[in-house]
Amino acid sequence: MFAMNKEYILPFRDLVVHPGMTVPVYIDNAMSIACIEAAAKEKQRLVLAPQHSWGYPTDAEDIQQIGTIGDIAQVLRMPDGAIHAVIRTTDAVELSDIDVTDGIFTAAITRIEYQNDAEAEQTIALRDKIAENLQQLASSRKFKTDKLRTIIQNYPLPAFVDAVIQTADIDTDIAAKILRTPSWHEKLVILLEQINLIYETAKIEDAINRRIHQQMESGRREAILQEKLRAIQREMGEDSEEMDSENMRKRIERAHLPADARDKALSEWRRMKSMAPMSNDGAILKAYLEELLSMPWDKSDAPKIDLAAAREILDTQHSGMQPVKERILEHIAVMKKTGANRGGILCLVGAPGVGKTSLCKSIADALGRKYHRISLGGISDEAHFRGHRKTYLGSQPGRIMDALKRCKVNNPVIVLDEIDKMGRDYRGDPEAALLEIMDPEQNKTFRDHYLEVDFDLSNVVFIATANSLNLSSALKDRMEIIEIPGYAEEDKVRIAHDHLVKRAANDTGWAAENITISDDAIRHIIRNYTSEQGVRQLQRELTAILRRSLLENDGEDVATEFTKSKIDDLLSIRKSAGFAKRIGFGANA
């Protein structure tokens, strides 16, 4: 290498040129125009140097220390002040001491000498390999094949290298590195590496695009039709899907949701909005948001507790059971004093028909709250309580959340009926979920698997019923057991007069005033046709004599006094027809 004088520098943003090329340039900025005019006026040579950045005009630090020097062959000034110039490059040069004077860049240059190995076998083989790979790249990058063929067949090696750099859009820094390399063999090695890298990247992109195309193809027709339909609806002002989505957002904002539930709802709404309206995932998210918004997060019944009214309701709706009613009134008194659902969960234990479930309904009436009963008989899957995750087919909230949604308040009376009939199998232990629900320290943050947010169950009044004390010690520990004994005969007579006769008349269409039945007649039924602690069989027998009487009177409820003999006549026909096994062991009506 040998030193040369300072020369004018013309910076370029994206152009790296090898020696031996004729380069047309178009200049429209004042700094570059001044540079060319000064070089032409002084008949100086000009160095074409690449920049590191895209900004223009640039500064001295941004100009790379490599370039190509050449002679200005022609300068053509345009009417708009721009310049068309033709420069013939002769040598690659290294730049040093780059400076700017009066807006014109200058630098000391040192010419780079090349090793003339353009005709070597390895160099020619590398050129052929680059040409082959470039043709493969052309199919994926959609190069113009005719131009590519001309480059490969006719261009000399300097023009070939420059053309490949421009055609493959190789980075300017890499192009400058190729220009600085002193042998054609090394230049082509770097160029081949870049072409291979671009080709492999293109193959990966093609594979990804094919995979995406295959995934989208199955639903493409439906998506296109749906989008066309939505476009038509928008033109007609009837974009129902957009309106539904916007209405859903407004409902979420208006709903008084807890912070975590609100964040969850908005997050799922954004996911739903990004999906196709008719997609399965979109429908699942819409159903989830509907369930989330339907929950009574801040809705509750808050009637003032009246102990006198509560006592009257219990006495009116239930005869006898005085100790049981007194214990229930104590529980209600604590609720009135504390203003909260405190104290143990009541569990009413007794034989079938003694009035456990109806007593629970009376408690709800006494408190002035909504009532819901959940039958636990045969339940063996904890998902009945906790729900299924919304990703499962046919998923839904658990029965506790469903009960709250149906009641539309967050403080109803929920009866866990037949708690002793729960099962357990491979699908999970429902008792574990039930223990959390019944524990006041845990149920404040009960999380249903479907809703995936915490819900406060501490305001719910849970009451359990059971036929026996066949319960685990953990369940017994959560509850206060109240045993309901069977009714005495006189209690049954009073219940029959106060409730059962009217219910039987209503079930069979009788007018209550047409029915006359004495206490002795009712005792006759109790002693000879029932054998139970409760009153269900008595109810069935009363209904049976009314049905049989209707049949004998051509469907008319003729005023009748049901004496002992009349009752025996009516019920004996049923027994002879095989409806009863024998007197003293209740007949199934």
Coordinates of C-alpha atoms in Angstrom, one line a residue:
M1 CA 0.0 0.0 0.0
F2 CA 1.1 3.6 -0.5
A3 CA -0.3 6.9 0.7
M4 CA -2.1 9.4 -1.5
N5 CA -3.3 13.0 -1.1
K6 CA -6.5 14.1 0.6
E7 CA -9.5 13.5 -1.6
Y8 CA -13.2 14.6 -1.6
I9 CA -15.6 12.1 0.1
L10 CA -19.1 11.5 -1.2
P11 CA -21.1 9.5 1.5
F12 CA -23.7 7.0 0.4
R13 CA -26.3 5.4 2.7
D14 CA -26.6 2.0 0.9
L15 CA -24.1 1.8 -1.9
V16 CA -20.8 -0.1 -1.9
V17 CA -19.0 -0.2 -5.3
H18 CA -16.0 -2.3 -6.4
P19 CA -13.3 -0.9 -8.7
G20 CA -13.7 -1.1 -12.4
M21 CA -17.4 0.0 -12.4
T22 CA -19.2 2.9 -14.1
V23 CA -21.7 4.2 -11.5
P24 CA -24.5 6.6 -12.2
V25 CA -25.6 8.6 -9.2
Y26 CA -28.4 11.1 -8.5
I27 CA -27.7 13.8 -6.0
D28 CA -30.3 16.1 -4.5
N29 CA -28.9 17.4 -1.2
A30 CA -26.8 20.5 -0.8
M31 CA -23.7 18.9 0.8
S32 CA -23.3 16.2 -1.8
I33 CA -24.0 18.7 -4.7
A34 CA -21.3 21.0 -3.3
C35 CA -18.9 18.1 -3.1
I36 CA -19.3 17.0 -6.7
E37 CA -19.2 20.6 -8.0
A38 CA -15.9 21.2 -6.0
A39 CA -14.3 18.0 -7.3
A40 CA -15.3 18.7 -10.9
K41 CA -14.1 22.3 -10.7
E42 CA -10.7 21.3 -9.3
K43 CA -10.6 18.2 -11.5
Q44 CA -10.2 16.1 -8.4
R45 CA -11.0 12.4 -8.0
L46 CA -14.0 11.4 -5.8
V47 CA -14.3 8.7 -3.1
L48 CA -17.6 6.9 -2.8
A49 CA -17.9 5.9 0.9
P50 CA -20.7 4.0 2.7
Q51 CA -22.2 5.2 6.0
H52 CA -23.0 3.3 9.1
S53 CA -26.5 4.7 9.5
W54 CA -29.4 5.7 7.2
G55 CA -29.5 9.4 8.3
Y56 CA -28.4 12.0 5.7
P57 CA -26.6 14.4 5.6
T58 CA -24.2 12.6 8.0
D59 CA -21.2 13.5 10.1
A60 CA -17.5 12.4 9.9
E61 CA -17.9 9.7 12.6
D62 CA -20.6 8.0 10.7
I63 CA -18.6 7.4 7.5
Q64 CA -16.9 4.0 7.2
Q65 CA -13.2 3.9 6.7
I66 CA -13.4 2.2 3.4
G67 CA -14.5 3.4 0.0
T68 CA -13.9 3.3 -3.8
I69 CA -12.2 6.1 -5.6
G70 CA -13.0 7.1 -9.1
D71 CA -13.1 9.8 -11.8
I72 CA -16.0 12.0 -12.6
A73 CA -16.9 11.2 -16.1
Q74 CA -20.0 13.4 -16.5
V75 CA -22.0 15.9 -14.5
L76 CA -25.5 16.8 -15.7
R77 CA -27.4 19.6 -13.8
M78 CA -31.2 19.2 -13.6
P79 CA -33.7 22.1 -13.7
D80 CA -34.7 21.4 -10.1
G81 CA -31.1 21.9 -8.9
A82 CA -30.3 18.1 -8.6
I83 CA -27.3 16.6 -10.3
H84 CA -26.9 13.4 -12.3
A85 CA -23.3 12.3 -12.3
V86 CA -21.4 9.3 -13.8
I87 CA -18.3 8.1 -11.9
R88 CA -15.8 5.5 -13.1
T89 CA -14.3 3.7 -10.1
T90 CA -10.6 2.6 -10.2
D91 CA -9.4 1.5 -6.8
A92 CA -10.6 0.5 -3.3
V93 CA -9.2 2.8 -0.7
E94 CA -9.0 3.0 3.1
L95 CA -9.9 6.4 4.6
S96 CA -8.2 8.2 7.5
D97 CA -8.3 11.6 9.0
I98 CA -11.9 12.2 7.8
D99 CA -12.8 15.9 8.1
V100 CA -15.4 18.3 6.9
T101 CA -14.7 21.8 5.6
D102 CA -17.4 24.2 4.4
G103 CA -19.8 21.3 4.3
I104 CA -17.5 19.1 2.2
F105 CA -16.0 15.8 3.5
T106 CA -12.3 15.1 2.8
A107 CA -10.0 12.3 3.9
A108 CA -6.5 10.9 3.5
I109 CA -6.7 7.7 1.5
T110 CA -4.6 4.6 1.1
R111 CA -5.1 2.4 -2.0
I112 CA -5.8 -1.3 -1.3
E113 CA -4.0 -3.7 -3.6
Y114 CA -5.9 -6.8 -4.7
Q115 CA -4.4 -10.2 -5.3
N116 CA -5.3 -11.0 -8.9
D117 CA -6.8 -14.5 -8.5
A118 CA -10.0 -14.0 -10.6
E119 CA -9.0 -16.8 -13.0
A120 CA -8.0 -19.3 -10.3
E121 CA -10.0 -22.6 -10.3
Q122 CA -11.2 -22.2 -6.7
T123 CA -12.4 -18.7 -7.4
I124 CA -14.3 -19.8 -10.5
A125 CA -15.8 -22.7 -8.5
L126 CA -16.9 -20.3 -5.8
R127 CA -18.5 -18.1 -8.4
D128 CA -20.4 -21.0 -9.9
K129 CA -21.6 -22.1 -6.4
I130 CA -22.8 -18.6 -5.6
A131 CA -24.7 -18.5 -8.9
E132 CA -26.3 -21.9 -8.2
N133 CA -27.4 -20.9 -4.7
L134 CA -28.6 -17.6 -6.0
Q135 CA -30.9 -19.3 -8.5
Q136 CA -32.4 -21.4 -5.7
L137 CA -32.9 -18.3 -3.6
A138 CA -34.6 -16.6 -6.6
S139 CA -37.5 -19.1 -6.4
S140 CA -38.4 -18.1 -2.9
R141 CA -37.5 -14.4 -3.0
K142 CA -39.1 -13.9 -6.5
F143 CA -36.1 -12.4 -8.2
K144 CA -36.3 -11.6 -11.9
T145 CA -34.9 -14.7 -13.5
D146 CA -33.9 -13.0 -16.8
K147 CA -31.8 -10.4 -15.0
L148 CA -30.3 -13.0 -12.8
R149 CA -29.2 -15.1 -15.7
T150 CA -27.6 -12.1 -17.4
I151 CA -25.6 -11.4 -14.2
I152 CA -24.4 -15.0 -13.9
Q153 CA -23.4 -15.4 -17.6
N154 CA -22.1 -12.0 -18.7
Y155 CA -20.9 -9.9 -15.8
P156 CA -17.1 -9.7 -15.0
L157 CA -16.2 -10.6 -11.5
P158 CA -16.3 -7.1 -9.9
A159 CA -19.7 -6.4 -11.5
F160 CA -20.8 -9.9 -10.5
V161 CA -20.0 -9.3 -6.8
D162 CA -21.7 -5.9 -6.8
A163 CA -24.8 -7.2 -8.6
V164 CA -25.1 -10.2 -6.2
I165 CA -24.8 -7.8 -3.2
Q166 CA -27.5 -5.5 -4.6
T167 CA -29.8 -8.3 -5.8
A168 CA -29.7 -10.3 -2.5
D169 CA -29.9 -7.0 -0.5
I170 CA -26.8 -7.8 1.6
D171 CA -26.2 -5.5 4.6
T172 CA -24.0 -2.5 3.9
D173 CA -21.5 -3.4 6.7
I174 CA -21.0 -6.9 5.1
A175 CA -20.6 -5.3 1.7
A176 CA -17.9 -3.0 3.1
K177 CA -16.1 -6.0 4.6
I178 CA -16.2 -7.7 1.2
L179 CA -14.7 -4.5 -0.4
R180 CA -11.9 -4.4 2.1
T181 CA -10.9 -8.1 1.5
P182 CA -7.7 -8.2 -0.7
S183 CA -8.4 -11.3 -2.8
W184 CA -11.4 -12.4 -5.0
H185 CA -11.3 -15.9 -3.4
E186 CA -11.9 -14.5 0.1
K187 CA -14.5 -12.0 -1.2
L188 CA -16.5 -14.9 -2.7
V189 CA -16.2 -17.0 0.4
I190 CA -17.8 -14.2 2.5
L191 CA -20.4 -13.7 -0.2
L192 CA -21.3 -17.4 -0.4
E193 CA -21.8 -17.5 3.4
Q194 CA -24.2 -14.6 3.2
I195 CA -26.2 -16.2 0.3
N196 CA -26.4 -19.5 2.2
L197 CA -27.6 -17.7 5.3
I198 CA -30.2 -15.8 3.4
Y199 CA -31.3 -19.1 1.6
E200 CA -31.6 -21.0 4.9
T201 CA -33.6 -18.2 6.5
A202 CA -35.9 -18.1 3.4
K203 CA -36.4 -21.9 3.8
I204 CA -37.4 -21.5 7.4
E205 CA -39.8 -18.6 6.6
D206 CA -41.4 -20.7 3.8
A207 CA -41.9 -23.6 6.2
I208 CA -43.5 -21.4 8.7
N209 CA -45.7 -19.8 6.1
R210 CA -46.8 -23.2 4.8
R211 CA -47.7 -24.4 8.2
I212 CA -49.7 -21.3 8.9
H213 CA -51.4 -21.6 5.5
Q214 CA -52.4 -25.2 6.3
Q215 CA -53.7 -24.3 9.7
M216 CA -55.8 -21.5 8.3
E217 CA -57.0 -23.3 5.2
S218 CA -59.5 -25.4 7.0
G219 CA -61.4 -22.5 8.4
R220 CA -60.5 -20.0 5.7
R221 CA -63.8 -20.3 3.8
E222 CA -65.9 -19.8 6.9
A223 CA -63.7 -16.9 8.0
I224 CA -64.0 -15.2 4.7
L225 CA -67.8 -15.6 4.6
Q226 CA -68.1 -14.4 8.2
E227 CA -66.0 -11.3 7.4
K228 CA -68.1 -10.5 4.3
L229 CA -71.2 -10.9 6.4
R230 CA -69.9 -8.5 9.1
A231 CA -68.8 -6.1 6.4
I232 CA -72.4 -6.1 5.0
Q233 CA -73.8 -5.7 8.5
R234 CA -71.5 -2.8 9.1
E235 CA -72.7 -1.1 5.9
M236 CA -76.3 -1.6 6.9
G237 CA -75.6 -0.5 10.5
E238 CA -76.3 -4.0 11.8
D239 CA -73.0 -5.3 13.0
S240 CA -74.4 -7.5 15.7
E241 CA -71.1 -9.1 16.7
E242 CA -69.4 -5.7 17.1
M243 CA -72.4 -4.5 19.1
D244 CA -72.4 -7.6 21.2
S245 CA -68.7 -7.2 22.0
E246 CA -69.1 -3.5 22.9
N247 CA -72.2 -4.3 25.0
M248 CA -70.2 -7.0 26.8
R249 CA -67.5 -4.5 27.6
K250 CA -70.1 -2.0 28.9
R251 CA -71.7 -4.6 31.1
I252 CA -68.3 -5.5 32.6
E253 CA -67.6 -1.8 33.4
R254 CA -71.1 -1.3 34.9
A255 CA -71.0 -4.5 37.0
H256 CA -69.9 -4.1 40.6
L257 CA -67.2 -6.8 40.3
P258 CA -64.3 -7.2 42.8
A259 CA -61.0 -6.0 41.5
D260 CA -59.7 -9.5 40.6
A261 CA -62.9 -10.5 38.9
R262 CA -63.0 -7.3 36.9
D263 CA -59.4 -7.7 35.8
K264 CA -60.2 -11.4 34.8
A265 CA -63.3 -10.3 32.9
L266 CA -61.6 -7.6 30.9
S267 CA -58.7 -9.9 30.1
E268 CA -61.0 -12.6 28.8
W269 CA -63.1 -10.0 26.9
R270 CA -59.9 -8.8 25.1
R271 CA -59.2 -12.4 24.1
M272 CA -62.8 -12.9 22.9
K273 CA -62.7 -9.8 20.8
S274 CA -59.6 -10.9 19.0
M275 CA -61.2 -14.2 18.0
A276 CA -63.5 -15.0 15.1
P277 CA -67.1 -14.5 16.4
M278 CA -68.2 -18.0 15.4
S279 CA -65.1 -19.9 16.6
N280 CA -65.4 -22.4 19.4
D281 CA -63.0 -20.5 21.6
G282 CA -64.9 -17.3 21.1
A283 CA -68.2 -19.0 22.1
I284 CA -66.5 -20.5 25.2
L285 CA -65.2 -17.1 26.3
K286 CA -68.6 -15.5 25.7
A287 CA -70.3 -18.1 27.8
Y288 CA -67.7 -17.7 30.5
L289 CA -68.3 -13.9 30.7
E290 CA -72.0 -14.4 30.8
E291 CA -71.6 -16.7 33.8
L292 CA -69.2 -14.3 35.5
L293 CA -71.5 -11.4 35.1
S294 CA -74.6 -13.4 36.2
M295 CA -73.1 -14.0 39.6
P296 CA -74.6 -11.9 42.5
W297 CA -71.3 -10.3 43.5
D298 CA -72.9 -7.4 45.4
K299 CA -76.6 -8.3 45.5
S300 CA -78.0 -9.5 48.8
D301 CA -81.3 -9.7 50.7
A302 CA -81.1 -7.6 53.9
P303 CA -84.5 -7.8 55.6
K304 CA -84.5 -6.9 59.3
I305 CA -84.8 -10.0 61.4
D306 CA -88.0 -10.2 63.5
L307 CA -87.8 -12.9 66.1
A308 CA -91.5 -12.8 66.9
A309 CA -92.4 -13.1 63.2
A310 CA -89.8 -16.0 62.8
R311 CA -91.4 -17.8 65.8
E312 CA -94.9 -17.4 64.3
I313 CA -93.7 -18.7 60.9
L314 CA -92.1 -21.8 62.5
D315 CA -95.2 -22.5 64.6
T316 CA -97.6 -22.0 61.8
Q317 CA -95.8 -24.2 59.3
H318 CA -94.7 -26.9 61.8
S319 CA -96.6 -28.6 64.6
G320 CA -94.7 -30.0 67.6
M321 CA -90.9 -30.1 67.5
Q322 CA -90.7 -27.4 70.1
P323 CA -87.0 -28.1 71.2
V324 CA -85.9 -28.1 67.6
K325 CA -87.7 -24.8 66.8
E326 CA -86.2 -23.2 69.9
R327 CA -82.7 -24.1 68.9
I328 CA -83.3 -22.6 65.4
L329 CA -84.7 -19.4 67.0
E330 CA -81.5 -19.2 69.1
H331 CA -79.5 -19.4 65.9
I332 CA -81.6 -16.6 64.3
A333 CA -81.2 -14.5 67.4
V334 CA -77.4 -14.7 67.2
M335 CA -77.6 -13.6 63.5
K336 CA -79.8 -10.6 64.5
K337 CA -77.4 -9.6 67.2
T338 CA -74.1 -9.9 65.2
G339 CA -75.6 -8.9 61.8
A340 CA -73.7 -11.8 60.3
N341 CA -74.0 -15.5 59.7
R342 CA -72.2 -16.7 62.9
G343 CA -72.4 -19.9 64.8
G344 CA -72.1 -23.5 63.7
I345 CA -73.8 -24.9 60.6
L346 CA -77.0 -26.7 61.6
C347 CA -77.5 -30.3 60.6
L348 CA -81.0 -31.7 61.0
V349 CA -80.9 -35.5 61.5
G350 CA -84.0 -37.6 61.5
A351 CA -86.0 -40.4 59.8
P352 CA -87.6 -39.8 56.4
G353 CA -90.8 -37.8 56.5
V354 CA -90.3 -36.0 59.8
G355 CA -90.1 -32.6 58.1
K356 CA -86.4 -31.8 57.8
T357 CA -86.5 -30.2 54.3
S358 CA -89.7 -28.3 54.9
L359 CA -88.3 -27.0 58.2
C360 CA -85.3 -25.6 56.2
K361 CA -87.7 -23.8 53.9
S362 CA -89.4 -22.3 57.0
I363 CA -86.0 -21.1 58.2
A364 CA -85.5 -19.3 54.9
D365 CA -89.0 -17.7 55.2
A366 CA -88.3 -16.7 58.8
L367 CA -85.1 -15.0 57.7
G368 CA -86.7 -13.4 54.7
R369 CA -84.1 -14.9 52.4
K370 CA -84.1 -16.8 49.1
Y371 CA -84.1 -20.6 49.4
H372 CA -82.3 -23.3 47.3
R373 CA -81.9 -27.0 47.9
I374 CA -79.0 -29.1 46.7
S375 CA -79.5 -32.9 46.8
L376 CA -76.2 -34.6 47.7
G377 CA -77.5 -38.2 47.3
G378 CA -75.1 -40.2 45.1
I379 CA -72.7 -37.3 44.5
S380 CA -69.1 -38.7 44.1
D381 CA -67.3 -36.1 42.1
E382 CA -65.9 -32.9 43.7
A383 CA -66.6 -31.1 40.4
H384 CA -70.2 -31.0 41.4
F385 CA -69.1 -28.4 44.0
R386 CA -66.1 -26.8 42.4
G387 CA -67.2 -27.0 38.7
H388 CA -65.1 -27.9 35.7
R389 CA -62.5 -25.8 34.0
K390 CA -63.9 -23.8 31.1
T391 CA -61.5 -25.5 28.6
Y392 CA -63.4 -28.8 29.1
L393 CA -66.1 -29.8 26.8
G394 CA -69.5 -29.0 28.4
S395 CA -67.9 -27.3 31.3
Q396 CA -70.0 -25.3 33.8
P397 CA -69.8 -23.8 37.3
G398 CA -70.3 -26.0 40.3
R399 CA -73.7 -26.4 42.1
I400 CA -72.9 -23.9 44.8
M401 CA -72.2 -21.1 42.2
D402 CA -75.2 -22.3 40.2
A403 CA -77.4 -22.0 43.3
L404 CA -76.2 -18.4 43.9
K405 CA -76.9 -17.5 40.3
R406 CA -80.4 -18.9 40.5
C407 CA -81.1 -17.1 43.8
K408 CA -79.6 -13.9 42.4
V409 CA -78.3 -13.0 45.8
N410 CA -75.1 -13.8 47.7
N411 CA -76.8 -14.6 51.0
P412 CA -79.5 -17.2 50.4
V413 CA -80.3 -20.2 52.5
I414 CA -78.8 -23.2 50.8
V415 CA -79.9 -26.7 52.0
L416 CA -77.3 -29.5 51.6
D417 CA -79.9 -32.3 51.6
E418 CA -79.0 -35.9 52.4
I419 CA -75.4 -35.1 53.3
D420 CA -75.0 -38.7 54.6
K421 CA -75.6 -40.1 51.1
M422 CA -72.5 -38.7 49.4
G423 CA -70.1 -41.1 47.8
R424 CA -66.5 -41.1 46.9
D425 CA -64.6 -42.6 43.8
Y426 CA -61.7 -42.1 41.5
R427 CA -63.0 -38.7 40.3
G428 CA -62.2 -37.1 43.7
D429 CA -63.5 -36.7 47.2
P430 CA -66.5 -34.3 47.2
E431 CA -66.3 -34.2 51.0
A432 CA -63.0 -32.3 50.8
A433 CA -64.7 -29.6 48.7
L434 CA -67.7 -29.5 51.0
L435 CA -65.5 -29.1 54.1
E436 CA -64.0 -25.9 52.5
I437 CA -67.5 -24.6 51.7
M438 CA -68.7 -25.2 55.2
D439 CA -65.7 -23.7 57.0
P440 CA -66.2 -20.0 57.7
E441 CA -62.5 -19.4 57.8
Q442 CA -62.0 -20.8 54.2
N443 CA -65.2 -20.1 52.3
K444 CA -64.6 -16.4 52.2
T445 CA -62.3 -17.1 49.3
F446 CA -64.0 -20.1 47.7
R447 CA -62.7 -20.6 44.1
D448 CA -64.9 -22.3 41.5
H449 CA -62.8 -24.1 38.8
Y450 CA -64.9 -22.6 36.1
L451 CA -65.1 -19.0 37.2
E452 CA -61.4 -19.0 38.3
V453 CA -61.9 -16.1 40.7
D454 CA -62.6 -16.0 44.5
F455 CA -66.2 -15.7 45.8
D456 CA -67.2 -14.9 49.3
L457 CA -69.6 -17.6 50.7
S458 CA -69.5 -16.3 54.3
N459 CA -72.9 -14.7 53.9
V460 CA -74.6 -17.9 52.8
V461 CA -76.7 -19.7 55.4
F462 CA -75.9 -23.4 54.9
I463 CA -78.2 -26.0 56.5
A464 CA -77.5 -29.8 56.2
T465 CA -80.0 -32.6 56.5
A466 CA -79.3 -36.3 57.0
N467 CA -81.2 -39.5 57.8
S468 CA -78.5 -40.9 60.1
L469 CA -75.3 -39.9 61.8
N470 CA -73.2 -42.0 59.4
L471 CA -70.9 -39.0 58.8
S472 CA -67.1 -38.5 59.0
S473 CA -65.7 -36.9 62.1
A474 CA -64.5 -33.9 60.0
L475 CA -68.1 -33.2 58.8
K476 CA -69.5 -33.6 62.3
D477 CA -66.9 -31.1 63.5
R478 CA -68.1 -28.5 61.0
M479 CA -71.8 -28.8 62.1
E480 CA -74.1 -28.7 65.1
I481 CA -76.3 -31.8 65.1
I482 CA -80.0 -31.4 65.8
E483 CA -81.8 -34.7 66.0
I484 CA -85.5 -34.5 65.0
P485 CA -87.5 -37.4 66.7
G486 CA -90.5 -39.0 65.1
Y487 CA -93.9 -37.5 65.7
A488 CA -96.2 -38.7 68.4
E489 CA -99.7 -39.9 67.4
E490 CA -101.4 -36.7 68.6
D491 CA -98.8 -34.6 66.7
K492 CA -99.6 -36.6 63.5
V493 CA -103.4 -36.0 64.1
R494 CA -102.8 -32.2 64.4
I495 CA -100.5 -32.1 61.4
A496 CA -103.1 -34.0 59.3
H497 CA -105.8 -31.5 60.3
D498 CA -103.6 -28.4 59.8
H499 CA -101.7 -29.4 56.6
L500 CA -102.1 -32.9 55.2
V501 CA -105.8 -32.9 54.5
K502 CA -105.6 -29.6 52.7
R503 CA -102.6 -30.8 50.7
A504 CA -104.4 -34.1 49.7
A505 CA -107.4 -32.1 48.6
N506 CA -105.3 -29.8 46.5
D507 CA -103.5 -32.8 44.9
T508 CA -106.8 -34.5 43.9
G509 CA -108.9 -31.5 43.1
W510 CA -111.2 -31.7 46.1
A511 CA -112.8 -28.6 47.7
A512 CA -111.6 -28.7 51.3
E513 CA -115.1 -27.8 52.7
N514 CA -116.5 -31.1 51.2
I515 CA -114.2 -33.2 53.3
T516 CA -115.2 -34.2 56.8
I517 CA -112.8 -36.4 58.8
S518 CA -112.6 -36.8 62.6
D519 CA -109.6 -37.1 64.8
D520 CA -110.6 -40.8 65.5
A521 CA -110.7 -41.5 61.7
I522 CA -107.2 -40.1 61.3
R523 CA -106.0 -42.1 64.3
H524 CA -107.6 -45.2 62.6
I525 CA -105.4 -44.5 59.5
I526 CA -102.3 -43.9 61.6
R527 CA -102.7 -47.1 63.6
N528 CA -103.8 -49.5 60.9
Y529 CA -102.3 -48.2 57.6
T530 CA -99.0 -46.5 58.5
S531 CA -95.9 -47.6 60.3
E532 CA -93.4 -44.7 60.3
Q533 CA -91.9 -41.9 62.4
G534 CA -92.8 -39.2 59.9
V535 CA -96.1 -38.4 58.1
R536 CA -95.4 -39.3 54.4
Q537 CA -97.3 -42.5 54.5
L538 CA -100.2 -40.8 56.2
Q539 CA -100.2 -38.2 53.4
R540 CA -100.3 -41.0 50.8
E541 CA -103.2 -42.7 52.5
L542 CA -105.3 -39.5 52.8
T543 CA -104.7 -38.9 49.1
A544 CA -105.7 -42.5 48.3
I545 CA -109.1 -42.3 50.0
L546 CA -109.9 -39.0 48.2
R547 CA -108.9 -40.5 44.8
R548 CA -111.0 -43.6 45.4
S549 CA -114.0 -41.5 46.5
L550 CA -113.7 -39.5 43.2
L551 CA -113.8 -42.7 41.2
E552 CA -116.9 -44.0 43.0
N553 CA -118.7 -40.6 42.4
D554 CA -117.9 -40.3 38.7
G555 CA -115.1 -37.8 39.3
E556 CA -117.2 -35.4 41.5
D557 CA -116.1 -34.3 45.0
V558 CA -119.4 -35.0 46.7
A559 CA -119.5 -33.8 50.3
T560 CA -118.4 -36.9 52.3
E561 CA -117.7 -37.8 55.9
F562 CA -114.8 -40.2 56.0
T563 CA -115.6 -42.5 58.9
K564 CA -113.6 -45.5 60.0
S565 CA -115.8 -47.9 58.1
K566 CA -115.8 -45.6 55.0
I567 CA -112.0 -45.5 55.2
D568 CA -111.7 -49.3 55.5
D569 CA -114.1 -49.8 52.5
L570 CA -112.0 -47.4 50.3
L571 CA -108.6 -48.7 51.3
S572 CA -109.6 -52.4 51.3
I573 CA -110.3 -52.2 47.5
R574 CA -106.7 -51.0 47.0
K575 CA -105.4 -53.8 49.2
S576 CA -107.3 -56.4 47.3
A577 CA -105.9 -55.0 44.0
G578 CA -102.4 -55.6 45.4
F579 CA -101.5 -52.1 46.4
A580 CA -100.8 -53.1 50.0
K581 CA -99.1 -56.1 51.6
R582 CA -101.1 -56.2 54.8
I583 CA -102.7 -54.0 57.4
G584 CA -100.2 -52.3 59.7
F585 CA -97.5 -52.0 57.0
G586 CA -98.2 -48.9 55.0
A587 CA -99.7 -49.2 51.5
N588 CA -97.9 -47.4 48.7
A589 CA -100.4 -45.2 47.0

